[in-house]
Amino acid sequence: CLWTLAAILKETLKDALVPRAGVLKKLLAPLDAVLEGFYNAILLHHFDSHHYTSPYSEATDNLISFIDLLEALLASRIELELPLRCQRILFLKVSYVLNLISSSIPYVIKKKLILLLKKCVLYKSREDAKSGSLFLQNPSLCEDMLALSNAVLEVVNLTWLNQIPLSGKSSYFGSSEAVPGDDSQGGSDQTVLRALSLVVLKALEFKIHNSATEAEIK
């Protein structure tokens, strides 16, 4: 079901001949509350269980399908003047994703989630390009970006980055110390390193531009 819905969204976005906004609203509006419930239930699950130790398990596959759906919802958001709750949830409850990235789930899922966060922080640029920098006239996007920025900066201010692996094996953010018993000298995943750095920088940039006082900026 998750895969089918994501596929329909992607095909709708590709089709230049259909009124995309109308089709998306008709498709997603009845599912709005359901998809938010899915988001809460799936991402608040206990991912440290043995079901998620293998990147090839059914549980892992289901989670990847849900991440693909979140990506399709993010891409579809630009078509609607007033986004639905299911298209905003990734911004408003990004702490679920941040917690998941620092859990013991397989590296392939961590990487997908980090790249999804990168798409979130770059979403404003796409919106500006489409609407001619009408960002300040779009209060929901401003609110969503601020929520995402606050959540990211909050965890980064703690030890979150130190828990993020930069490869499937040994390198960690800020360290290249090998895992005990691992003789391989595999380098860091530069794609993840760049994406993480961009997420932090964009969150900081947005927070500074939307801070009311100099003390808050500092």
XYZ file of N, CA, C and O in Angstrom:
872
model
N 0.833 -1.210 0.000
C 0.000 0.000 0.000
C 0.867 1.258 0.000
O 0.576 2.228 -0.713
N 1.922 1.260 0.822
C 2.831 2.416 0.886
C 3.497 2.635 -0.463
O 3.568 3.768 -0.966
N 3.983 1.547 -1.052
C 4.676 1.643 -2.335
C 3.732 2.150 -3.423
O 4.096 3.002 -4.243
N 2.491 1.653 -3.421
C 1.514 2.044 -4.439
C 1.190 3.534 -4.343
O 1.156 4.244 -5.352
N 0.968 4.008 -3.131
C 0.643 5.426 -2.946
C 1.807 6.311 -3.377
O 1.615 7.327 -4.055
N 3.028 5.923 -3.015
C 4.212 6.694 -3.417
C 4.346 6.705 -4.942
O 4.646 7.751 -5.539
N 4.085 5.564 -5.587
C 4.190 5.467 -7.041
C 3.152 6.358 -7.734
O 3.464 7.043 -8.723
N 1.930 6.373 -7.206
C 0.875 7.225 -7.785
C 1.260 8.701 -7.663
O 1.097 9.480 -8.609
N 1.786 9.085 -6.506
C 2.216 10.479 -6.300
C 3.303 10.868 -7.307
O 3.250 11.928 -7.930
N 4.291 9.990 -7.457
C 5.409 10.286 -8.367
C 4.934 10.400 -9.810
O 5.368 11.290 -10.549
N 4.040 9.493 -10.225
C 3.531 9.534 -11.601
C 2.685 10.779 -11.831
O 2.728 11.384 -12.906
N 1.905 11.178 -10.827
C 1.083 12.392 -10.943
C 1.955 13.622 -11.121
O 1.654 14.509 -11.925
N 3.062 13.671 -10.386
C 3.973 14.817 -10.475
C 4.669 14.878 -11.831
O 5.064 15.948 -12.282
N 4.821 13.719 -12.471
C 5.482 13.691 -13.788
C 4.538 14.105 -14.910
O 4.973 14.549 -15.955
N 3.230 13.914 -14.700
C 2.242 14.112 -15.764
C 1.916 15.584 -15.951
O 1.271 16.209 -15.104
N 2.368 16.135 -17.057
C 2.160 17.574 -17.315
C 0.748 17.864 -17.805
O 0.327 19.029 -17.842
N -0.002 16.845 -18.195
C -1.311 17.060 -18.813
C -2.460 17.093 -17.806
O -3.571 17.481 -18.155
N -2.201 16.682 -16.573
C -3.297 16.652 -15.588
C -3.196 17.868 -14.662
O -2.103 18.399 -14.438
N -4.340 18.340 -14.125
C -4.308 19.421 -13.116
C -3.785 18.858 -11.796
O -4.544 18.338 -10.974
N -2.478 18.916 -11.604
C -1.844 18.195 -10.498
C -2.395 18.577 -9.135
O -2.597 17.718 -8.277
N -2.613 19.862 -8.891
C -3.091 20.299 -7.576
C -4.423 19.630 -7.229
O -4.611 19.123 -6.116
N -5.345 19.599 -8.199
C -6.659 18.994 -7.961
C -6.563 17.502 -7.701
O -7.213 16.969 -6.795
N -5.734 16.831 -8.506
C -5.571 15.376 -8.363
C -4.947 15.042 -7.011
O -5.401 14.125 -6.308
N -3.908 15.785 -6.635
C -3.217 15.520 -5.366
C -4.138 15.746 -4.172
O -4.137 14.972 -3.216
N -4.920 16.820 -4.247
C -5.830 17.118 -3.135
C -6.887 16.020 -3.003
O -7.212 15.571 -1.902
N -7.401 15.587 -4.142
C -8.421 14.530 -4.139
C -7.857 13.225 -3.589
O -8.540 12.471 -2.885
N -6.599 12.959 -3.908
C -5.943 11.725 -3.457
C -5.564 11.781 -1.979
O -5.802 10.822 -1.219
N -4.982 12.910 -1.549
C -4.379 12.975 -0.212
C -5.316 13.463 0.896
O -5.143 13.069 2.047
N -6.265 14.315 0.565
C -7.133 14.890 1.613
C -7.828 13.813 2.462
O -7.820 13.892 3.696
N -8.415 12.764 1.843
C -9.061 11.729 2.672
C -8.064 10.924 3.515
O -8.440 10.289 4.493
N -6.783 10.938 3.103
C -5.759 10.155 3.804
C -4.947 10.999 4.787
O -4.023 10.487 5.416
N -5.266 12.273 4.905
C -4.445 13.198 5.676
C -4.210 12.716 7.108
O -3.072 12.564 7.553
N -5.291 12.456 7.827
C -5.173 12.024 9.229
C -4.545 10.631 9.321
O -3.774 10.350 10.244
N -4.885 9.774 8.352
C -4.344 8.404 8.350
C -2.820 8.433 8.216
O -2.104 7.731 8.936
N -2.340 9.267 7.280
C -0.892 9.326 7.038
C -0.153 9.923 8.236
O 0.967 9.502 8.543
N -0.768 10.881 8.922
C -0.128 11.409 10.128
C -0.075 10.328 11.211
O 0.916 10.192 11.925
N -1.140 9.552 11.297
C -1.154 8.435 12.249
C -0.078 7.414 11.928
O 0.600 6.899 12.822
N 0.097 7.120 10.626
C 1.165 6.225 10.188
C 2.519 6.770 10.613
O 3.370 6.037 11.121
N 2.721 8.044 10.366
C 3.999 8.689 10.691
C 4.311 8.517 12.174
O 5.415 8.108 12.555
N 3.316 8.812 13.015
C 3.508 8.692 14.472
C 3.787 7.249 14.871
O 4.712 6.961 15.641
N 2.993 6.323 14.338
C 3.098 4.918 14.740
C 4.383 4.277 14.226
O 5.080 3.576 14.958
N 4.706 4.530 12.960
C 5.865 3.866 12.347
C 7.177 4.416 12.894
O 8.075 3.671 13.271
N 7.291 5.753 12.989
C 8.575 6.330 13.375
C 8.789 6.363 14.889
O 9.896 6.619 15.344
N 7.741 6.097 15.667
C 7.918 6.005 17.124
C 8.099 4.560 17.572
O 8.177 4.273 18.754
N 8.179 3.670 16.597
C 8.353 2.247 16.866
C 9.713 2.000 17.527
O 10.613 2.821 17.422
N 9.868 0.861 18.197
C 11.155 0.517 18.833
C 12.069 -0.135 17.791
O 11.993 -1.330 17.541
N 12.944 0.664 17.192
C 13.764 0.175 16.087
C 15.014 -0.547 16.545
O 15.803 -0.989 15.726
N 15.201 -0.645 17.834
C 16.369 -1.361 18.326
C 16.100 -2.873 18.399
O 16.956 -3.635 18.818
N 14.904 -3.286 18.011
C 14.568 -4.708 18.082
C 15.304 -5.491 16.999
O 15.821 -4.924 16.035
N 15.328 -6.814 17.147
C 16.085 -7.671 16.242
C 15.528 -7.661 14.815
O 16.205 -8.035 13.875
N 14.274 -7.197 14.636
C 13.665 -7.173 13.298
C 14.404 -6.237 12.348
O 14.310 -6.367 11.135
N 15.135 -5.266 12.911
C 15.774 -4.247 12.071
C 17.293 -4.404 11.991
O 17.972 -3.526 11.504
N 17.806 -5.524 12.478
C 19.266 -5.704 12.461
C 19.784 -5.961 11.053
O 20.918 -5.638 10.741
N 18.958 -6.528 10.185
C 19.387 -6.815 8.814
C 18.799 -5.794 7.840
O 17.616 -5.469 7.938
N 19.614 -5.310 6.889
C 19.080 -4.384 5.883
C 18.157 -5.079 4.886
O 17.566 -4.430 4.034
N 18.037 -6.410 4.989
C 17.223 -7.160 4.033
C 15.946 -7.727 4.656
O 15.232 -8.477 4.015
N 15.645 -7.372 5.895
C 14.461 -7.920 6.549
C 13.196 -7.247 6.024
O 13.237 -6.153 5.453
N 12.058 -7.885 6.241
C 10.776 -7.320 5.797
C 10.484 -6.014 6.527
O 9.971 -5.054 5.930
N 10.817 -5.963 7.822
C 10.582 -4.745 8.610
C 11.380 -3.568 8.036
O 10.869 -2.454 7.918
N 12.630 -3.820 7.673
C 13.478 -2.782 7.077
C 12.909 -2.346 5.735
O 12.862 -1.155 5.413
N 12.441 -3.309 4.949
C 11.869 -3.015 3.638
C 10.631 -2.125 3.770
O 10.439 -1.178 2.990
N 9.797 -2.425 4.764
C 8.596 -1.615 5.002
C 8.963 -0.181 5.376
O 8.318 0.777 4.944
N 9.990 -0.039 6.198
C 10.424 1.293 6.629
C 10.965 2.087 5.435
O 10.682 3.282 5.293
N 11.718 1.421 4.557
C 12.233 2.087 3.357
C 11.072 2.540 2.463
O 11.098 3.641 1.903
N 10.035 1.708 2.356
C 8.855 2.085 1.563
C 8.185 3.329 2.147
O 7.725 4.201 1.406
N 8.147 3.415 3.470
C 7.524 4.581 4.106
C 8.371 5.833 3.874
O 7.834 6.921 3.650
N 9.688 5.699 3.907
C 10.571 6.845 3.643
C 10.382 7.318 2.198
O 10.358 8.525 1.921
N 10.210 6.379 1.262
C 9.942 6.745 -0.134
C 8.641 7.533 -0.251
O 8.535 8.485 -1.028
N 7.640 7.136 0.550
C 6.360 7.857 0.554
C 6.535 9.270 1.110
O 5.994 10.235 0.567
N 7.311 9.408 2.181
C 7.574 10.737 2.752
C 8.256 11.640 1.725
O 7.954 12.833 1.625
N 9.156 11.052 0.961
C 9.859 11.814 -0.079
C 8.880 12.280 -1.161
O 8.946 13.427 -1.631
N 7.952 11.406 -1.538
C 6.944 11.764 -2.546
C 5.999 12.841 -2.014
O 5.608 13.754 -2.752
N 5.643 12.760 -0.741
C 4.780 13.781 -0.130
C 5.475 15.136 -0.113
O 4.857 16.176 -0.354
N 6.784 15.127 0.183
C 7.552 16.370 0.187
C 7.579 16.978 -1.219
O 7.364 18.182 -1.390
N 7.818 16.143 -2.225
C 7.879 16.623 -3.608
C 6.529 17.163 -4.067
O 6.458 18.118 -4.845
N 5.433 16.561 -3.572
C 4.092 16.973 -4.006
C 3.635 18.260 -3.335
O 2.716 18.927 -3.823
N 4.285 18.632 -2.262
C 3.862 19.807 -1.487
C 3.873 21.086 -2.323
O 3.022 21.958 -2.160
N 4.820 21.209 -3.217
C 5.002 22.436 -3.998
C 3.806 22.710 -4.923
O 3.599 23.838 -5.367
N 3.000 21.675 -5.190
C 1.862 21.832 -6.100
C 0.649 22.468 -5.427
O -0.249 22.967 -6.114
N 0.585 22.426 -4.098
C -0.597 22.931 -3.385
C -0.303 24.266 -2.713
O 0.714 24.424 -2.046
N -1.209 25.214 -2.884
C -1.029 26.530 -2.279
C -1.055 26.422 -0.757
O -0.261 27.038 -0.056
N -1.996 25.633 -0.237
C -2.070 25.369 1.204
C -1.774 23.889 1.418
O -2.638 23.044 1.174
N -0.566 23.535 1.850
C -0.219 22.112 1.987
C -1.053 21.415 3.052
O -1.477 22.030 4.035
N -1.285 20.147 2.838
C -2.008 19.329 3.806
C -1.083 18.971 4.962
O 0.138 19.064 4.857
N -1.696 18.534 6.043
C -0.921 18.173 7.234
C 0.087 17.055 6.923
O 1.219 17.080 7.400
N -0.307 16.093 6.092
C 0.590 14.973 5.777
C 1.807 15.427 4.976
O 2.831 14.749 4.961
N 1.696 16.592 4.304
C 2.838 17.132 3.563
C 3.722 18.007 4.452
O 4.840 18.340 4.075
N 3.222 18.352 5.639
C 3.983 19.205 6.571
C 4.593 18.408 7.715
O 5.497 18.887 8.401
N 4.105 17.203 7.924
C 4.432 16.444 9.131
C 5.928 16.192 9.278
O 6.479 16.184 10.382
N 6.615 16.005 8.154
C 8.057 15.742 8.184
C 8.816 16.918 8.802
O 9.816 16.734 9.488
N 8.337 18.136 8.576
C 8.951 19.328 9.161
C 8.551 19.486 10.631
O 9.389 19.739 11.493
N 7.252 19.337 10.888
C 6.729 19.631 12.226
C 7.140 18.585 13.263
O 7.257 18.895 14.448
N 7.342 17.342 12.822
C 7.735 16.281 13.745
C 9.046 15.632 13.299
O 9.203 14.413 13.326
N 9.990 16.482 12.896
C 11.272 15.968 12.389
C 12.080 15.294 13.499
O 12.982 14.500 13.215
N 11.753 15.559 14.754
C 12.486 14.928 15.867
C 12.385 13.403 15.803
O 13.314 12.700 16.202
N 11.273 12.875 15.272
C 11.131 11.421 15.122
C 12.220 10.893 14.186
O 12.823 9.849 14.432
N 12.439 11.623 13.092
C 13.452 11.226 12.105
C 14.849 11.350 12.699
O 15.693 10.468 12.520
N 15.098 12.418 13.431
C 16.417 12.630 14.051
C 16.731 11.515 15.048
O 17.853 11.020 15.111
N 15.730 11.122 15.824
C 15.925 10.023 16.787
C 16.203 8.709 16.063
O 17.018 7.898 16.504
N 15.508 8.518 14.953
C 15.668 7.287 14.183
C 17.080 7.195 13.589
O 17.698 6.128 13.586
N 17.596 8.336 13.122
C 18.943 8.351 12.524
C 20.005 7.946 13.541
O 20.987 7.292 13.194
N 19.813 8.306 14.798
C 20.808 7.974 15.823
C 20.528 6.644 16.520
O 21.216 6.279 17.459
N 19.506 5.906 16.051
C 19.217 4.592 16.634
C 20.088 3.528 15.955
O 20.957 3.840 15.163
N 19.808 2.271 16.244
C 20.665 1.196 15.726
C 20.112 0.556 14.453
O 20.408 -0.593 14.149
N 19.313 1.297 13.686
C 18.787 0.768 12.420
C 19.921 0.622 11.400
O 20.973 1.245 11.552
N 19.738 -0.183 10.354
C 20.790 -0.375 9.341
C 21.217 0.949 8.692
O 20.418 1.874 8.538
N 22.469 0.992 8.288
C 23.057 2.212 7.731
C 22.303 2.703 6.492
O 22.148 3.906 6.282
N 21.803 1.776 5.682
C 21.114 2.157 4.448
C 19.900 3.045 4.748
O 19.596 3.981 3.996
N 19.217 2.787 5.876
C 18.051 3.599 6.247
C 18.498 4.947 6.797
O 17.907 5.990 6.494
N 19.545 4.934 7.611
C 20.079 6.210 8.124
C 20.424 7.134 6.962
O 20.113 8.327 6.978
N 21.087 6.570 5.948
C 21.510 7.379 4.799
C 20.303 7.946 4.057
O 20.277 9.129 3.697
N 19.267 7.124 3.856
C 18.056 7.608 3.171
C 17.409 8.747 3.948
O 16.940 9.730 3.365
N 17.368 8.622 5.268
C 16.749 9.662 6.097
C 17.559 10.958 6.079
O 17.000 12.054 6.042
N 18.882 10.835 6.102
C 19.741 12.031 6.059
C 19.573 12.752 4.722
O 19.468 13.986 4.674
N 19.497 12.004 3.634
C 19.299 12.614 2.318
C 17.901 13.222 2.204
O 17.702 14.230 1.502
N 16.928 12.632 2.914
C 15.582 13.212 2.950
C 15.595 14.545 3.707
O 14.953 15.519 3.283
N 16.341 14.608 4.803
C 16.491 15.873 5.540
C 17.124 16.941 4.654
O 16.736 18.113 4.709
N 18.097 16.531 3.856
C 18.744 17.470 2.933
C 17.711 18.051 1.968
O 17.696 19.258 1.691
N 16.816 17.205 1.461
C 15.771 17.690 0.553
C 14.835 18.659 1.272
O 14.333 19.611 0.667
N 14.605 18.411 2.558
C 13.754 19.322 3.339
C 14.376 20.716 3.437
O 13.699 21.721 3.237
N 15.661 20.774 3.762
C 16.297 22.092 3.945
C 16.484 22.808 2.608
O 16.601 24.041 2.569
N 16.505 22.058 1.503
C 16.616 22.679 0.187
C 15.250 22.987 -0.415
O 15.159 23.597 -1.476
N 14.182 22.584 0.267
C 12.828 22.771 -0.267
C 12.504 24.244 -0.454
O 11.884 24.644 -1.442
N 12.950 25.081 0.474
C 12.688 26.526 0.392
C 13.205 27.092 -0.924
O 12.561 27.914 -1.566
N 14.381 26.647 -1.355
C 14.976 27.137 -2.602
C 14.094 26.783 -3.794
O 13.899 27.586 -4.704
N 13.542 25.567 -3.784
C 12.646 25.143 -4.868
C 11.370 25.968 -4.864
O 10.870 26.383 -5.903
N 10.849 26.218 -3.668
C 9.629 27.015 -3.533
C 9.877 28.437 -4.040
O 9.054 29.012 -4.748
N 11.020 29.020 -3.672
C 11.360 30.378 -4.112
C 11.487 30.429 -5.636
O 11.039 31.377 -6.276
N 12.111 29.407 -6.210
C 12.319 29.382 -7.657
C 10.986 29.321 -8.397
O 10.806 29.934 -9.447
N 10.034 28.598 -7.797
C 8.734 28.444 -8.454
C 7.883 29.700 -8.301
O 7.215 30.142 -9.223
N 7.899 30.298 -7.109
C 6.955 31.380 -6.826
C 7.580 32.766 -6.846
O 6.917 33.741 -6.544
N 8.879 32.841 -7.168
C 9.515 34.155 -7.207
C 9.775 34.715 -5.828
O 9.432 35.864 -5.523
N 10.357 33.904 -4.948
C 10.715 34.327 -3.586
C 9.519 34.838 -2.787
O 9.582 35.874 -2.133
N 8.432 34.098 -2.842
C 7.251 34.476 -2.050
C 7.275 33.801 -0.687
O 6.244 33.558 -0.086
N 8.486 33.481 -0.227
C 8.637 32.689 1.003
C 7.936 33.334 2.195
O 7.236 32.680 2.947
N 8.123 34.635 2.354
C 7.540 35.315 3.510
C 6.023 35.392 3.415
O 5.347 35.634 4.405
N 5.491 35.205 2.193
C 4.041 35.204 2.026
C 3.463 33.813 2.238
O 2.270 33.603 2.072
N 4.303 32.864 2.553
C 3.864 31.490 2.772
C 4.128 31.128 4.233
O 5.154 30.536 4.562
N 3.198 31.506 5.125
C 3.443 31.317 6.561
C 3.632 29.867 6.974
O 4.390 29.574 7.889
N 2.968 28.928 6.284
C 3.111 27.520 6.678
C 4.528 27.040 6.426
O 5.100 26.306 7.235
N 5.144 27.458 5.298
C 6.508 27.039 5.011
C 7.491 27.670 5.989
O 8.433 27.016 6.450
N 7.263 28.925 6.333
C 8.123 29.612 7.304
C 8.047 28.902 8.657
O 9.063 28.629 9.290
N 6.830 28.584 9.062
C 6.620 27.883 10.347
C 7.285 26.510 10.324
O 7.928 26.091 11.300
N 7.150 25.804 9.198
C 7.705 24.456 9.081
C 9.234 24.470 9.099
O 9.872 23.651 9.759
N 9.825 25.409 8.356
C 11.287 25.503 8.318
C 11.851 25.885 9.690
O 12.919 25.414 10.085
N 11.127 26.723 10.412
C 11.577 27.118 11.747
C 11.509 25.930 12.704
O 12.421 25.723 13.517
N 10.433 25.146 12.604
C 10.295 23.952 13.449
C 11.419 22.966 13.169
O 12.025 22.404 14.093
N 11.714 22.752 11.888
C 12.791 21.841 11.502
C 14.141 22.366 11.988
O 14.935 21.618 12.568
N 14.391 23.657 11.789
C 15.675 24.252 12.199
C 15.876 24.145 13.704
O 16.960 23.786 14.178
N 14.844 24.455 14.463
C 14.932 24.381 15.930
C 15.250 22.965 16.393
O 16.102 22.757 17.274
N 14.564 21.982 15.796
C 14.776 20.584 16.194
C 16.189 20.120 15.853
O 16.852 19.459 16.659
N 16.668 20.470 14.661
C 18.015 20.069 14.238
C 19.069 20.703 15.138
O 19.979 20.024 15.636
N 18.946 22.013 15.381
C 19.947 22.702 16.207
C 19.929 22.211 17.650
O 20.960 22.157 18.307
N 18.749 21.817 18.116
C 18.633 21.307 19.489
C 19.430 20.018 19.670
O 20.179 19.860 20.635
N 19.307 19.092 18.701
C 20.035 17.820 18.844
C 21.526 17.995 18.545
O 22.371 17.337 19.157
N 21.836 18.883 17.595
C 23.246 19.117 17.252
C 23.977 19.736 18.442
O 25.164 19.474 18.670
N 23.258 20.522 19.232
C 23.844 21.163 20.415
C 24.159 20.132 21.497
O 24.914 20.420 22.432
N 23.587 18.944 21.363
C 23.876 17.845 22.301
C 24.958 16.961 21.654
O 25.914 17.453 21.121
N 24.792 15.657 21.697
C 25.829 14.756 21.146
C 25.327 13.992 19.925
O 25.899 12.958 19.560
N 24.275 14.503 19.291
C 23.638 13.769 18.187
C 24.613 13.453 17.062
O 24.672 12.321 16.576
N 25.406 14.448 16.626
C 26.322 14.225 15.495
C 27.332 13.122 15.784
O 27.730 12.385 14.883
N 27.747 13.019 17.034
C 28.744 12.002 17.392
C 28.198 10.574 17.271
O 28.959 9.611 17.284
N 26.871 10.454 17.181
C 26.248 9.123 17.087
C 25.969 8.707 15.648
O 25.460 7.620 15.404
N 26.295 9.590 14.679
C 25.953 9.306 13.285
C 27.121 8.647 12.570
O 28.180 9.255 12.417
N 26.961 7.407 12.115
C 28.033 6.758 11.354
C 28.149 7.367 9.962
O 27.155 7.780 9.380
N 29.373 7.425 9.453
C 29.594 7.981 8.121
C 29.968 6.913 7.104
O 30.473 7.207 6.034
N 29.726 5.675 7.463
C 29.856 4.581 6.501
C 29.139 3.393 7.110
O 28.737 3.432 8.270
N 28.994 2.342 6.303
C 28.342 1.140 6.821
C 29.193 0.430 7.845
O 28.742 -0.471 8.527
N 30.483 0.848 7.978
C 31.383 0.133 8.881
C 31.903 0.996 10.027
O 31.330 1.038 11.082
N 32.971 1.765 9.783
C 33.704 2.236 10.948
C 33.743 3.736 11.217
O 33.915 4.132 12.345
N 33.642 4.585 10.204
C 33.863 6.017 10.430
C 32.655 6.681 11.059
O 31.523 6.421 10.671
N 32.912 7.571 12.023
C 31.847 8.338 12.658
C 32.114 9.820 12.472
O 33.244 10.239 12.226
N 31.064 10.630 12.581
C 31.202 12.070 12.416
C 32.230 12.589 13.422
O 32.081 12.411 14.620
N 33.281 13.246 12.915
C 34.300 13.799 13.808
C 35.349 12.797 14.229
O 36.206 13.079 15.049
N 35.291 11.569 13.673
C 36.252 10.551 14.097
C 36.395 9.490 13.022
O 35.449 9.158 12.332
N 37.602 8.952 12.884
C 37.789 7.850 11.941
C 38.266 6.605 12.686
O 38.900 5.738 12.134
N 37.945 6.571 13.958
C 38.383 5.446 14.792
C 37.700 4.163 14.341
O 36.486 4.117 14.145
N 38.473 3.131 14.155
C 37.929 1.864 13.667
C 37.184 1.131 14.772
O 37.523 1.224 15.949
N 36.159 0.411 14.360
C 35.429 -0.435 15.296
C 36.352 -1.584 15.715
O 37.050 -2.138 14.872
N 36.369 -1.954 17.005
C 37.235 -3.057 17.440
C 36.990 -4.319 16.616
O 35.851 -4.705 16.394
N 38.093 -4.897 16.131
C 37.973 -6.121 15.343
C 37.756 -5.881 13.865
O 37.670 -6.811 13.073
N 37.636 -4.593 13.471
C 37.416 -4.279 12.057
C 38.736 -3.817 11.445
O 39.224 -2.742 11.747
N 39.295 -4.633 10.578
C 40.602 -4.318 9.998
C 40.505 -3.481 8.719
O 41.508 -3.072 8.165
N 39.276 -3.281 8.244
C 39.132 -2.546 6.988
C 39.436 -1.074 7.191
O 39.227 -0.513 8.253
N 39.908 -0.424 6.133
C 40.243 0.994 6.187
C 39.280 1.801 5.303
O 39.679 2.722 4.621
N 38.019 1.401 5.288
C 37.032 2.086 4.453
C 36.889 3.546 4.849
O 36.837 3.881 6.020
N 36.821 4.441 3.847
C 36.712 5.869 4.113
C 35.288 6.263 4.460
O 34.354 5.468 4.395
N 35.151 7.535 4.824
C 33.839 8.067 5.164
C 32.966 8.188 3.918
O 33.463 8.369 2.816
N 31.665 8.121 4.129
C 30.696 8.312 3.053
C 30.555 9.818 2.826
O 29.905 10.516 3.596
N 31.182 10.308 1.760
C 31.217 11.753 1.516
C 29.833 12.327 1.229
O 29.558 13.484 1.541
N 28.964 11.519 0.639
C 27.596 11.986 0.354
C 26.865 12.303 1.645
O 26.230 13.356 1.776
N 26.969 11.409 2.631
C 26.311 11.620 3.925
C 26.969 12.777 4.674
O 26.285 13.606 5.287
N 28.290 12.858 4.620
C 29.009 13.939 5.294
C 28.563 15.305 4.761
O 28.278 16.226 5.522
N 28.483 15.410 3.438
C 28.061 16.682 2.826
C 26.606 16.993 3.177
O 26.251 18.133 3.485
N 25.752 15.970 3.121
C 24.327 16.177 3.402
C 24.110 16.627 4.845
O 23.355 17.569 5.114
N 24.783 15.958 5.786
C 24.661 16.332 7.203
C 25.144 17.759 7.441
O 24.498 18.540 8.149
N 26.277 18.092 6.840
C 26.836 19.436 7.003
C 25.873 20.485 6.462
O 25.657 21.534 7.077
N 25.276 20.196 5.305
C 24.339 21.134 4.691
C 23.088 21.315 5.556
O 22.597 22.435 5.722
N 22.585 20.223 6.112
C 21.400 20.296 6.980
C 21.671 21.216 8.173
O 20.862 22.094 8.503
N 22.828 21.035 8.804
C 23.172 21.856 9.975
C 23.352 23.323 9.574
O 22.828 24.227 10.230
N 24.065 23.568 8.483
C 24.307 24.950 8.038
C 23.013 25.657 7.646
O 22.794 26.822 7.999
N 22.138 24.960 6.923
C 20.874 25.566 6.503
C 19.959 25.836 7.700
O 19.266 26.851 7.749
N 19.964 24.920 8.667
C 19.166 25.133 9.881
C 19.666 26.359 10.632
O 18.880 27.193 11.096
N 20.984 26.483 10.724
C 21.591 27.627 11.400
C 21.276 28.923 10.654
O 20.898 29.935 11.261
N 21.400 28.883 9.329
C 21.118 30.063 8.509
C 19.671 30.528 8.691
O 19.401 31.713 8.913
N 18.734 29.585 8.619
C 17.329 29.958 8.731
C 17.003 30.486 10.126
O 16.266 31.460 10.285
N 17.582 29.845 11.143
C 17.344 30.275 12.526
C 17.861 31.697 12.736
O 17.187 32.529 13.363
N 19.055 31.989 12.217
C 19.634 33.332 12.377
C 18.773 34.382 11.685
O 18.493 35.442 12.235
N 18.309 34.063 10.474
C 17.499 35.022 9.713
C 16.131 35.258 10.340
O 15.462 36.248 10.028
N 15.692 34.338 11.199
C 14.365 34.461 11.796
C 14.409 34.618 13.313
O 13.430 34.349 13.995
N 15.558 35.026 13.823
C 15.682 35.272 15.259
C 15.364 36.726 15.565
O 15.784 37.632 14.838
N 14.640 36.926 16.643
C 14.169 38.267 16.956
C 15.247 39.136 17.611
O 15.315 40.340 17.376
N 16.108 38.517 18.411
C 17.075 39.313 19.172
C 18.507 38.882 18.859
O 18.757 37.770 18.402
N 19.413 39.772 19.134
C 20.837 39.481 18.917
C 21.301 38.362 19.852
O 22.105 37.508 19.482
N 20.767 38.362 21.066
C 21.133 37.326 22.035
C 20.728 35.946 21.526
O 21.458 34.953 21.693
N 19.552 35.865 20.896
C 19.059 34.595 20.366
C 19.981 34.110 19.236
O 20.290 32.928 19.131
N 20.434 35.049 18.391
C 21.344 34.706 17.294
C 22.644 34.145 17.840
O 23.160 33.131 17.367
N 23.193 34.809 18.882
C 24.446 34.325 19.488
C 24.260 32.932 20.063
O 25.137 32.077 19.950
